[in-house]
Amino acid sequence: MKVSQRINTQKNVIIIRDEIDRVLNHARIASHSAIHFLEGKCDSATQTDIRKIVATIPDIRTVSLLRGNEIYCSSVFGAQFFRLDAQSTPPLGLSLMDGNALTPYRSLLIYRTEHVGKSVMVGIDGYYLQNKLKTNDRRTDYQMTLNGLTLNAAGQVLTHRNNTASARYFSPVYKYQINANPVVPVSPDVLLKTVWQDEKLGVCLTLLLSALLSTITTKTLSHRNTLLFMLKKALDKNELIPFIQPIVEAESGNTVGGEVLMRWKHPQRGHISPEHFIPLAEQNGLITRITQSGLRQVADTLNSGDIINSRDMTLFFNVSAADFMNHDIIDWCRKFMRKTPFSGWQIGLEITEREPVEDTQLVQTLCEQLDALGVQISIDDFGTGNSNYRYLMQFRPRYIKIDKVFTLGIETDASKEAIVRNIIAIAQDMRCMTIAEGVETASQKVKLAAMGVTHFQGYYFSKPVDMATFFQNTLNTLP
Ligand code: G
Ligand code: G
Ligand code: MN
């Protein structure tokens, strides 16, 4: 290896190690802050305090208190009991896990400390660590190894030992190491000769398969390209139309707002689901145009003169991380307000962590300006792994949206009930309102209302409808 490359690798490893040490320091601070709660009960004050730890200390996802192998108090489930089996009980100190019940597909790092026969378990999302392992060094893979388990930059937890690491660096503070593995370029003629001798049939099959695969890949890629191309054209031709799903106030039963959901009606292909085009737009820098288009189309309809009277309403628009990269959103909201003839109409912005919004100075300034405009922030998908407590501190939202996974089965599923009870408790503590999504039945509505949810949204009340229908219905139900 060239000296310059080796120096570069060393430099990267030191940066990674320092950043991971900093994350682990946060875990240690969180654990220290939580340890004296082991002496008391899991009352609502303690539950709020441990949630505050999650909300205020960076990188921390969960804090749980354990008696033996039983969780009796946690930031996610409150005072709900959970017995961990021997396999899923992490050892004292640091350990890597492949995921847990709440985030099964995400790796997790646990920091567990003991005190008077009980213990504190602090969870860090592997996503935060995996991002630290990403560098712009294409010739080296960086990995973190802890107790025989290895986390790579793709977020996978691997069990095999890695012997090819060109360099291993131990953290001076914690019991993990960073491996730097060269990405080995194989000389093509050596590879061909040995493989041909050993695997004639295999090689033929592989060639056949790869030809097949490349045809499929080209087809898929070109399909993706066409979809992207079509999406760009659709935006130019205003084929993306805002639909609105009513939001109903629990106390009065009145429609007091709506969520704007974009629908793509392609002239030939028919309806294309937002599940396909929203992620595509997010990956390709088109999402801000969709946000702008939604705000503009709704404002134009309000401004058209067709709507002559209305009660006060908040219209919620979904926004993505890219909408927080510059000040455009402020202009769009300002234009919306200017075009709206009713003073009681407000804008809500629904934020999710699907693509995380960083906590930067720019974002803070944007939030202050949005707040000054009267724009209300709502945290979408709360509690699903797409949105967590960090956002509550960062955005100080007016609304928290309880995801539909919790609404479905709330009447019978005790753990969903516990989660929703805790979301409502923290919302009340932070003076936020709660919107339960995906309400499909009367019994879900009754249960959620009894638990203290302030607003509902879901098929029980109405599917998303076109703007004309939404405005007609809300006008017809004027008192
Ligand atoms: O209707 P439903 O299938 O309508 O929408 C699916 C998802 O698409 C929603 O969860 C929502 O987050 C996303 N979505 C719909 N419209 C928009 C939009 O205008 N902007 C963004 N960022 N997301 C949207
Ligand atoms: O942005 P968000 O993920 O919250 O978008 C809401 C999504 O939920 C949209 O796709 C919308 O069509 C869908 N939705 C709205 N009401 C219901 C409901 O009652 N049940 C189900 N299953 N989905 C719903
Ligand atoms: Mn939403």
CSV table of C-alpha atoms in Angstrom, one decimal, residues 48-468:
chain,number,residue,atom,x,y,z
A,48,THR,CA,-41.3,11.7,31.6
A,49,ASP,CA,-37.8,12.2,33.0
A,50,ILE,CA,-36.4,9.2,31.1
A,51,ARG,CA,-38.1,10.4,27.9
A,52,LYS,CA,-36.5,13.8,28.4
A,53,ILE,CA,-33.1,12.1,28.5
A,54,VAL,CA,-33.9,10.6,25.1
A,55,ALA,CA,-35.1,13.9,23.8
A,56,THR,CA,-32.2,16.0,25.0
A,57,ILE,CA,-29.1,13.9,24.7
A,58,PRO,CA,-28.0,13.5,21.1
A,59,ASP,CA,-27.9,10.0,19.4
A,60,ILE,CA,-30.0,8.3,22.1
A,61,ARG,CA,-33.0,6.3,20.9
A,62,THR,CA,-34.3,4.5,24.0
A,63,VAL,CA,-33.7,4.3,27.7
A,64,SER,CA,-35.0,1.3,29.7
A,65,LEU,CA,-34.8,0.4,33.4
A,66,LEU,CA,-34.4,-3.3,34.2
A,67,ARG,CA,-34.8,-5.5,37.3
A,68,GLY,CA,-32.9,-8.7,36.4
A,69,ASN,CA,-33.9,-9.5,32.9
A,70,GLU,CA,-37.2,-7.7,33.1
A,71,ILE,CA,-37.8,-4.2,31.7
A,72,TYR,CA,-40.1,-2.4,34.1
A,73,CYS,CA,-39.8,1.2,32.8
A,74,SER,CA,-38.9,2.5,29.4
A,75,SER,CA,-39.0,5.6,27.3
A,76,VAL,CA,-41.0,3.7,24.7
A,77,PHE,CA,-43.4,1.5,26.7
A,78,GLY,CA,-43.7,3.5,29.9
A,79,ALA,CA,-44.5,1.2,32.9
A,80,GLN,CA,-45.3,-1.8,30.7
A,81,PHE,CA,-43.4,-5.0,31.8
A,82,PHE,CA,-41.3,-7.0,29.4
A,83,ARG,CA,-39.3,-10.1,30.2
A,84,LEU,CA,-36.3,-10.5,28.0
A,85,ASP,CA,-35.2,-14.1,27.3
A,86,ALA,CA,-31.6,-15.1,28.0
A,87,GLN,CA,-30.6,-14.6,24.3
A,88,SER,CA,-31.9,-11.1,23.9
A,89,THR,CA,-30.7,-9.8,27.3
A,90,PRO,CA,-27.6,-7.8,26.5
A,91,PRO,CA,-24.5,-8.2,28.6
A,92,LEU,CA,-23.2,-5.4,30.8
A,93,GLY,CA,-21.2,-2.7,28.9
A,94,LEU,CA,-21.5,-2.3,25.2
A,95,SER,CA,-23.1,-4.7,22.7
A,96,LEU,CA,-24.2,-4.8,19.1
A,97,MET,CA,-27.6,-6.1,18.2
A,98,ASP,CA,-29.2,-6.9,14.8
A,99,GLY,CA,-32.4,-5.0,15.8
A,100,ASN,CA,-35.2,-5.4,18.3
A,101,ALA,CA,-39.0,-5.7,18.4
A,102,LEU,CA,-39.5,-2.0,17.6
A,103,THR,CA,-37.0,-1.6,14.9
A,104,PRO,CA,-36.4,-5.1,13.6
A,105,TYR,CA,-34.5,-4.1,10.5
A,106,ARG,CA,-32.2,-1.6,12.1
A,107,SER,CA,-29.0,-2.5,14.0
A,108,LEU,CA,-28.8,-1.2,17.5
A,109,LEU,CA,-26.0,-0.6,20.0
A,110,ILE,CA,-26.8,-1.1,23.6
A,111,TYR,CA,-25.0,0.3,26.6
A,112,ARG,CA,-26.0,-1.4,29.8
A,113,THR,CA,-24.8,-0.4,33.3
A,114,GLU,CA,-25.7,-2.1,36.6
A,115,HIS,CA,-26.6,-0.5,40.0
A,116,VAL,CA,-28.0,-2.1,43.1
A,117,GLY,CA,-29.1,-5.3,41.3
A,118,LYS,CA,-30.9,-3.4,38.6
A,119,SER,CA,-29.6,-2.0,35.4
A,120,VAL,CA,-30.0,0.8,32.8
A,121,MET,CA,-30.1,0.0,29.1
A,122,VAL,CA,-29.4,2.8,26.7
A,123,GLY,CA,-30.1,2.1,23.0
A,124,ILE,CA,-28.4,3.9,20.1
A,125,ASP,CA,-29.7,3.5,16.6
A,126,GLY,CA,-27.1,1.7,14.5
A,127,TYR,CA,-28.0,4.1,11.7
A,128,TYR,CA,-26.1,6.9,13.6
A,129,LEU,CA,-23.0,4.6,13.8
A,130,GLN,CA,-23.2,3.3,10.3
A,131,ASN,CA,-23.1,6.9,9.0
A,132,LYS,CA,-19.9,7.5,10.8
A,133,LEU,CA,-18.3,4.6,8.9
A,134,LYS,CA,-19.0,6.1,5.6
A,135,THR,CA,-16.1,8.0,4.0
A,136,ASN,CA,-15.2,9.2,0.5
A,137,ASP,CA,-12.3,6.7,0.5
A,138,ARG,CA,-13.3,4.2,-2.2
A,139,ARG,CA,-10.4,1.9,-1.6
A,140,THR,CA,-11.2,1.1,2.0
A,141,ASP,CA,-14.2,-0.4,3.9
A,142,TYR,CA,-14.4,0.8,7.5
A,143,GLN,CA,-16.1,-1.4,10.1
A,144,MET,CA,-16.7,-1.3,13.8
A,145,THR,CA,-16.1,-4.6,15.8
A,146,LEU,CA,-17.3,-5.2,19.2
A,147,ASN,CA,-17.3,-8.5,21.1
A,148,GLY,CA,-16.9,-10.5,17.9
A,149,LEU,CA,-19.7,-8.8,16.1
A,150,THR,CA,-19.0,-6.3,13.2
A,151,LEU,CA,-21.1,-3.4,12.0
A,152,ASN,CA,-20.4,-2.2,8.4
A,153,ALA,CA,-21.2,1.0,6.6
A,154,ALA,CA,-24.3,-0.6,5.1
A,155,GLY,CA,-25.7,-1.1,8.6
A,156,GLN,CA,-25.3,-4.9,8.6
A,157,VAL,CA,-24.2,-6.8,11.7
A,158,LEU,CA,-21.9,-9.6,10.7
A,159,THR,CA,-20.8,-12.5,12.9
A,160,HIS,CA,-17.7,-13.7,11.0
A,161,ARG,CA,-14.3,-12.6,12.1
A,162,ASN,CA,-12.6,-10.4,9.6
A,163,ASN,CA,-8.9,-11.3,9.1
A,164,THR,CA,-8.2,-9.2,6.1
A,165,ALA,CA,-8.2,-5.9,7.9
A,166,SER,CA,-5.1,-4.0,6.9
A,167,ALA,CA,-5.3,-2.0,10.1
A,168,ARG,CA,-7.1,-2.2,13.4
A,169,TYR,CA,-7.5,0.6,15.8
A,170,PHE,CA,-8.8,0.3,19.3
A,171,SER,CA,-10.7,3.1,21.0
A,172,PRO,CA,-8.8,4.3,24.0
A,173,VAL,CA,-12.0,4.6,26.0
A,174,TYR,CA,-14.4,1.9,24.9
A,175,LYS,CA,-14.0,-1.8,24.0
A,176,TYR,CA,-14.4,-1.7,20.3
A,177,GLN,CA,-12.1,-1.4,17.4
A,178,ILE,CA,-12.3,0.1,13.9
A,179,ASN,CA,-11.1,-2.1,11.0
A,180,ALA,CA,-9.9,-0.7,7.8
A,181,ASN,CA,-10.3,-3.3,5.0
A,182,PRO,CA,-8.7,-2.7,1.6
A,183,VAL,CA,-11.2,-3.2,-1.2
A,184,VAL,CA,-9.0,-5.7,-3.1
A,185,PRO,CA,-8.7,-5.2,-6.9
A,186,VAL,CA,-8.2,-8.7,-8.4
A,187,SER,CA,-6.0,-9.0,-11.5
A,188,PRO,CA,-8.4,-10.1,-14.3
A,189,ASP,CA,-6.2,-12.7,-16.1
A,190,VAL,CA,-5.3,-14.5,-12.8
A,191,LEU,CA,-8.9,-14.6,-11.8
A,192,LEU,CA,-10.1,-15.9,-15.3
A,193,LYS,CA,-7.4,-18.7,-15.4
A,194,THR,CA,-8.1,-20.2,-12.0
A,195,VAL,CA,-11.8,-19.9,-12.2
A,196,TRP,CA,-11.9,-21.5,-15.7
A,197,GLN,CA,-9.8,-24.5,-14.5
A,198,ASP,CA,-11.9,-25.2,-11.5
A,199,GLU,CA,-15.4,-24.3,-12.6
A,200,LYS,CA,-16.0,-24.7,-16.3
A,201,LEU,CA,-19.7,-25.5,-15.9
A,202,GLY,CA,-20.2,-22.9,-13.2
A,203,VAL,CA,-18.6,-20.3,-15.4
A,204,CYS,CA,-20.9,-21.0,-18.3
A,205,LEU,CA,-23.9,-20.9,-16.0
A,206,THR,CA,-22.7,-17.7,-14.4
A,207,LEU,CA,-22.2,-16.0,-17.7
A,208,LEU,CA,-25.7,-17.1,-18.8
A,209,LEU,CA,-27.2,-15.8,-15.5
A,210,SER,CA,-25.4,-12.5,-15.6
A,211,ALA,CA,-26.6,-11.9,-19.2
A,212,LEU,CA,-30.1,-12.6,-18.0
A,213,LEU,CA,-29.6,-10.4,-14.9
A,214,SER,CA,-28.2,-7.5,-16.9
A,215,THR,CA,-31.2,-7.6,-19.2
A,216,ILE,CA,-33.5,-7.5,-16.2
A,217,THR,CA,-31.4,-4.7,-14.6
A,218,THR,CA,-31.4,-2.7,-17.8
A,219,LYS,CA,-35.2,-3.1,-18.0
A,220,THR,CA,-35.7,-2.1,-14.4
A,221,LEU,CA,-33.3,0.8,-14.7
A,222,SER,CA,-34.9,2.1,-17.9
A,223,HIS,CA,-38.3,1.7,-16.2
A,224,ARG,CA,-37.1,3.7,-13.3
A,225,ASN,CA,-35.7,6.3,-15.7
A,226,THR,CA,-38.9,6.4,-17.6
A,227,LEU,CA,-40.8,6.8,-14.3
A,228,LEU,CA,-38.5,9.6,-13.3
A,229,PHE,CA,-38.8,11.2,-16.8
A,230,MET,CA,-42.6,10.8,-16.6
A,231,LEU,CA,-42.7,12.4,-13.1
A,232,LYS,CA,-40.8,15.4,-14.4
A,233,LYS,CA,-43.2,15.8,-17.3
A,234,ALA,CA,-46.2,15.3,-14.9
A,235,LEU,CA,-45.0,18.1,-12.7
A,236,ASP,CA,-44.7,20.4,-15.7
A,237,LYS,CA,-48.2,19.5,-16.9
A,238,ASN,CA,-49.7,19.7,-13.4
A,239,GLU,CA,-50.7,16.0,-13.4
A,240,LEU,CA,-50.1,15.7,-9.7
A,241,ILE,CA,-53.3,16.7,-8.0
A,242,PRO,CA,-53.8,17.5,-4.3
A,243,PHE,CA,-56.4,15.3,-2.6
A,244,ILE,CA,-57.4,16.2,1.0
A,245,GLN,CA,-58.3,13.8,3.8
A,246,PRO,CA,-60.4,15.5,6.6
A,247,ILE,CA,-59.1,15.8,10.1
A,248,VAL,CA,-61.8,15.7,12.7
A,249,GLU,CA,-61.7,17.3,16.2
A,250,ALA,CA,-62.5,14.6,18.8
A,251,GLU,CA,-64.4,16.9,21.1
A,252,SER,CA,-66.8,18.5,18.6
A,253,GLY,CA,-66.8,16.0,15.8
A,254,ASN,CA,-66.2,18.9,13.4
A,255,THR,CA,-63.8,18.8,10.5
A,256,VAL,CA,-61.2,21.3,11.5
A,257,GLY,CA,-58.5,20.5,9.0
A,258,GLY,CA,-57.2,18.2,6.4
A,259,GLU,CA,-54.0,16.4,5.2
A,260,VAL,CA,-53.0,17.2,1.6
A,261,LEU,CA,-51.9,14.0,-0.2
A,262,MET,CA,-50.7,14.2,-3.8
A,263,ARG,CA,-52.3,11.9,-6.4
A,264,TRP,CA,-50.8,11.3,-9.8
A,265,LYS,CA,-53.3,10.5,-12.5
A,266,HIS,CA,-51.3,9.5,-15.5
A,267,PRO,CA,-53.3,9.9,-18.8
A,268,GLN,CA,-52.3,6.4,-20.0
A,269,ARG,CA,-51.1,4.5,-17.0
A,270,GLY,CA,-53.9,5.6,-14.6
A,271,HIS,CA,-53.3,6.2,-10.9
A,272,ILE,CA,-49.7,6.0,-9.7
A,273,SER,CA,-49.3,5.6,-6.0
A,274,PRO,CA,-47.4,8.2,-3.9
A,275,GLU,CA,-45.5,5.2,-2.4
A,276,HIS,CA,-43.8,4.9,-5.8
A,277,PHE,CA,-43.3,8.5,-6.8
A,278,ILE,CA,-42.6,10.2,-3.5
A,279,PRO,CA,-39.4,8.2,-2.7
A,280,LEU,CA,-38.3,8.6,-6.3
A,281,ALA,CA,-38.8,12.3,-6.0
A,282,GLU,CA,-37.0,12.5,-2.7
A,283,GLN,CA,-34.0,10.7,-4.2
A,284,ASN,CA,-33.9,12.8,-7.3
A,285,GLY,CA,-34.3,16.4,-6.0
A,286,LEU,CA,-37.9,16.7,-7.3
A,287,ILE,CA,-39.7,16.6,-3.9
A,288,THR,CA,-39.4,20.4,-3.4
A,289,ARG,CA,-41.3,20.9,-6.6
A,290,ILE,CA,-44.0,18.6,-5.4
A,291,THR,CA,-44.3,20.5,-2.1
A,292,GLN,CA,-44.5,23.8,-4.0
A,293,SER,CA,-47.0,22.4,-6.4
A,294,GLY,CA,-49.3,21.2,-3.6
A,295,LEU,CA,-49.2,24.5,-1.8
A,296,ARG,CA,-49.7,26.5,-5.0
A,297,GLN,CA,-52.7,24.4,-6.3
A,298,VAL,CA,-54.5,24.5,-2.9
A,299,ALA,CA,-53.9,28.3,-2.6
A,300,ASP,CA,-55.2,28.9,-6.2
A,301,THR,CA,-58.4,27.0,-5.4
A,302,LEU,CA,-58.9,28.9,-2.2
A,303,ASN,CA,-58.3,32.1,-4.2
A,304,SER,CA,-60.6,31.2,-7.1
A,305,GLY,CA,-63.7,32.8,-5.5
A,306,ASP,CA,-65.6,29.5,-5.7
A,307,ILE,CA,-65.4,29.1,-1.9
A,308,ILE,CA,-67.3,31.9,-0.3
A,309,ASN,CA,-67.5,30.9,3.4
A,310,SER,CA,-65.8,28.5,5.7
A,311,ARG,CA,-65.0,27.7,9.3
A,312,ASP,CA,-61.4,27.9,10.5
A,313,MET,CA,-59.2,25.2,9.0
A,314,THR,CA,-55.6,23.9,9.2
A,315,LEU,CA,-54.4,22.3,6.0
A,316,PHE,CA,-51.4,20.0,6.6
A,317,PHE,CA,-48.8,19.5,3.8
A,318,ASN,CA,-46.2,16.7,3.9
A,319,VAL,CA,-42.7,18.0,3.7
A,320,SER,CA,-39.3,16.2,3.2
A,321,ALA,CA,-35.8,16.9,4.4
A,322,ALA,CA,-35.0,18.7,1.1
A,323,ASP,CA,-37.6,21.3,1.9
A,324,PHE,CA,-35.5,22.4,4.8
A,325,MET,CA,-32.3,23.0,2.8
A,326,ASN,CA,-33.1,26.6,1.8
A,327,HIS,CA,-35.6,29.4,2.4
A,328,ASP,CA,-38.0,28.6,-0.5
A,329,ILE,CA,-40.6,27.0,1.8
A,330,ILE,CA,-41.0,30.4,3.6
A,331,ASP,CA,-41.8,32.1,0.4
A,332,TRP,CA,-44.3,29.4,-0.6
A,333,CYS,CA,-46.1,29.6,2.7
A,334,ARG,CA,-46.1,33.4,2.6
A,335,LYS,CA,-47.7,33.3,-0.9
A,336,PHE,CA,-50.2,30.7,0.3
A,337,MET,CA,-51.3,33.0,3.2
A,338,ARG,CA,-51.5,36.0,0.8
A,339,LYS,CA,-53.8,34.1,-1.6
A,340,THR,CA,-56.1,32.7,1.1
A,341,PRO,CA,-59.1,34.8,1.6
A,342,PHE,CA,-60.0,33.4,5.0
A,343,SER,CA,-58.0,34.7,8.0
A,344,GLY,CA,-58.8,31.6,10.0
A,345,TRP,CA,-57.0,29.2,7.6
A,346,GLN,CA,-53.6,28.0,8.6
A,347,ILE,CA,-50.8,25.9,7.2
A,348,GLY,CA,-49.5,22.8,9.0
A,349,LEU,CA,-46.3,21.1,7.9
A,350,GLU,CA,-45.9,17.3,8.5
A,351,ILE,CA,-42.3,16.3,9.1
A,352,THR,CA,-41.1,12.7,9.1
A,353,GLU,CA,-37.6,11.3,9.6
A,354,ARG,CA,-37.8,9.1,6.5
A,355,GLU,CA,-34.9,11.3,5.3
A,356,PRO,CA,-33.7,13.0,8.5
A,357,VAL,CA,-33.8,16.8,8.8
A,358,GLU,CA,-30.5,17.8,10.3
A,359,ASP,CA,-30.5,20.1,13.4
A,360,THR,CA,-28.5,23.0,11.8
A,361,GLN,CA,-28.6,26.7,12.3
A,362,LEU,CA,-30.4,27.1,8.9
A,363,VAL,CA,-33.1,24.7,10.0
A,364,GLN,CA,-33.5,26.5,13.4
A,365,THR,CA,-33.8,29.9,11.6
A,366,LEU,CA,-36.4,28.4,9.2
A,367,CYS,CA,-38.4,27.1,12.1
A,368,GLU,CA,-38.4,30.5,13.8
A,369,GLN,CA,-39.5,32.1,10.6
A,370,LEU,CA,-42.3,29.5,10.0
A,371,ASP,CA,-43.4,30.0,13.6
A,372,ALA,CA,-43.6,33.8,13.1
A,373,LEU,CA,-45.7,33.2,10.0
A,374,GLY,CA,-48.1,31.1,12.1
A,375,VAL,CA,-47.2,27.9,10.3
A,376,GLN,CA,-47.8,24.9,12.6
A,377,ILE,CA,-45.4,21.9,12.7
A,378,SER,CA,-46.7,18.4,13.1
A,379,ILE,CA,-44.5,15.3,13.6
A,380,ASP,CA,-45.6,12.5,11.3
A,381,ASP,CA,-45.3,8.7,11.8
A,382,PHE,CA,-44.4,9.3,15.5
A,383,GLY,CA,-43.0,6.3,17.3
A,384,THR,CA,-42.4,4.1,14.2
A,385,GLY,CA,-38.7,4.6,13.7
A,386,ASN,CA,-39.4,7.2,11.1
A,387,SER,CA,-39.8,9.8,13.8
A,388,ASN,CA,-38.5,9.9,17.3
A,389,TYR,CA,-38.2,12.1,20.4
A,390,ARG,CA,-35.3,14.1,18.9
A,391,TYR,CA,-37.8,15.8,16.6
A,392,LEU,CA,-39.9,16.9,19.6
A,393,MET,CA,-37.0,19.0,20.9
A,394,GLN,CA,-35.9,20.2,17.5
A,395,PHE,CA,-39.2,21.3,16.2
A,396,ARG,CA,-41.4,22.0,19.3
A,397,PRO,CA,-44.4,20.8,17.2
A,398,ARG,CA,-48.0,21.8,17.7
A,399,TYR,CA,-49.2,18.4,16.7
A,400,ILE,CA,-48.0,14.8,17.0
A,401,LYS,CA,-49.4,12.3,14.5
A,402,ILE,CA,-50.0,8.8,15.9
A,403,ASP,CA,-49.1,6.4,13.1
A,404,LYS,CA,-51.8,4.1,11.8
A,405,VAL,CA,-49.9,1.0,12.9
A,406,PHE,CA,-50.8,1.9,16.4
A,407,THR,CA,-54.5,2.6,15.6
A,408,LEU,CA,-55.0,-0.7,13.9
A,409,GLY,CA,-55.9,-3.1,16.7
A,410,ILE,CA,-55.7,-0.5,19.5
A,411,GLU,CA,-58.8,-2.0,21.1
A,412,THR,CA,-57.2,-5.4,21.8
A,413,ASP,CA,-53.4,-5.0,21.7
A,414,ALA,CA,-52.1,-4.1,25.1
A,415,SER,CA,-48.6,-3.0,23.9
A,416,LYS,CA,-50.1,-0.7,21.2
A,417,GLU,CA,-52.3,0.8,23.9
A,418,ALA,CA,-49.3,1.3,26.2
A,419,ILE,CA,-47.4,3.1,23.4
A,420,VAL,CA,-50.3,5.4,22.5
A,421,ARG,CA,-50.9,6.2,26.2
A,422,ASN,CA,-47.3,7.2,26.4
A,423,ILE,CA,-47.4,9.3,23.2
A,424,ILE,CA,-50.5,11.1,24.6
A,425,ALA,CA,-48.7,11.7,27.9
A,426,ILE,CA,-45.7,13.2,26.3
A,427,ALA,CA,-47.9,15.3,24.0
A,428,GLN,CA,-49.8,16.6,26.9
A,429,ASP,CA,-46.6,17.4,28.8
A,430,MET,CA,-45.3,19.3,25.8
A,431,ARG,CA,-48.6,21.0,25.2
A,432,CYS,CA,-49.1,19.3,21.8
A,433,MET,CA,-52.2,18.0,20.2
A,434,THR,CA,-52.5,14.5,18.9
A,435,ILE,CA,-53.9,13.3,15.6
A,436,ALA,CA,-54.6,9.6,15.4
A,437,GLU,CA,-54.2,8.4,11.8
A,438,GLY,CA,-55.8,5.4,10.1
A,439,VAL,CA,-59.1,5.4,12.2
A,440,GLU,CA,-61.3,2.9,10.4
A,441,THR,CA,-63.9,1.8,12.9
A,442,ALA,CA,-66.2,3.4,15.5
A,443,SER,CA,-64.6,1.3,18.3
A,444,GLN,CA,-61.1,2.6,17.5
A,445,LYS,CA,-62.5,6.1,17.6
A,446,VAL,CA,-64.3,5.5,21.0
A,447,LYS,CA,-61.1,3.9,22.5
A,448,LEU,CA,-58.8,6.7,21.2
A,449,ALA,CA,-61.1,9.4,22.4
A,450,ALA,CA,-61.3,7.9,25.9
A,451,MET,CA,-57.5,7.8,25.9
A,452,GLY,CA,-57.4,11.5,25.3
A,453,VAL,CA,-56.5,11.8,21.5
A,454,THR,CA,-57.6,15.3,20.4
A,455,HIS,CA,-58.0,14.7,16.6
A,456,PHE,CA,-58.8,11.8,14.2
A,457,GLN,CA,-58.1,11.0,10.6
A,458,GLY,CA,-59.0,7.9,8.7
A,459,TYR,CA,-61.4,6.0,6.4
A,460,TYR,CA,-64.0,5.9,9.2
A,461,PHE,CA,-64.5,9.6,8.6
A,462,SER,CA,-63.5,9.9,4.9
A,463,LYS,CA,-60.9,8.8,2.4
A,464,PRO,CA,-58.7,11.4,0.8
A,465,VAL,CA,-61.0,13.3,-1.6
A,466,ASP,CA,-60.5,15.8,-4.4
A,467,MET,CA,-60.5,19.5,-3.4
A,468,ALA,CA,-63.9,20.3,-4.7
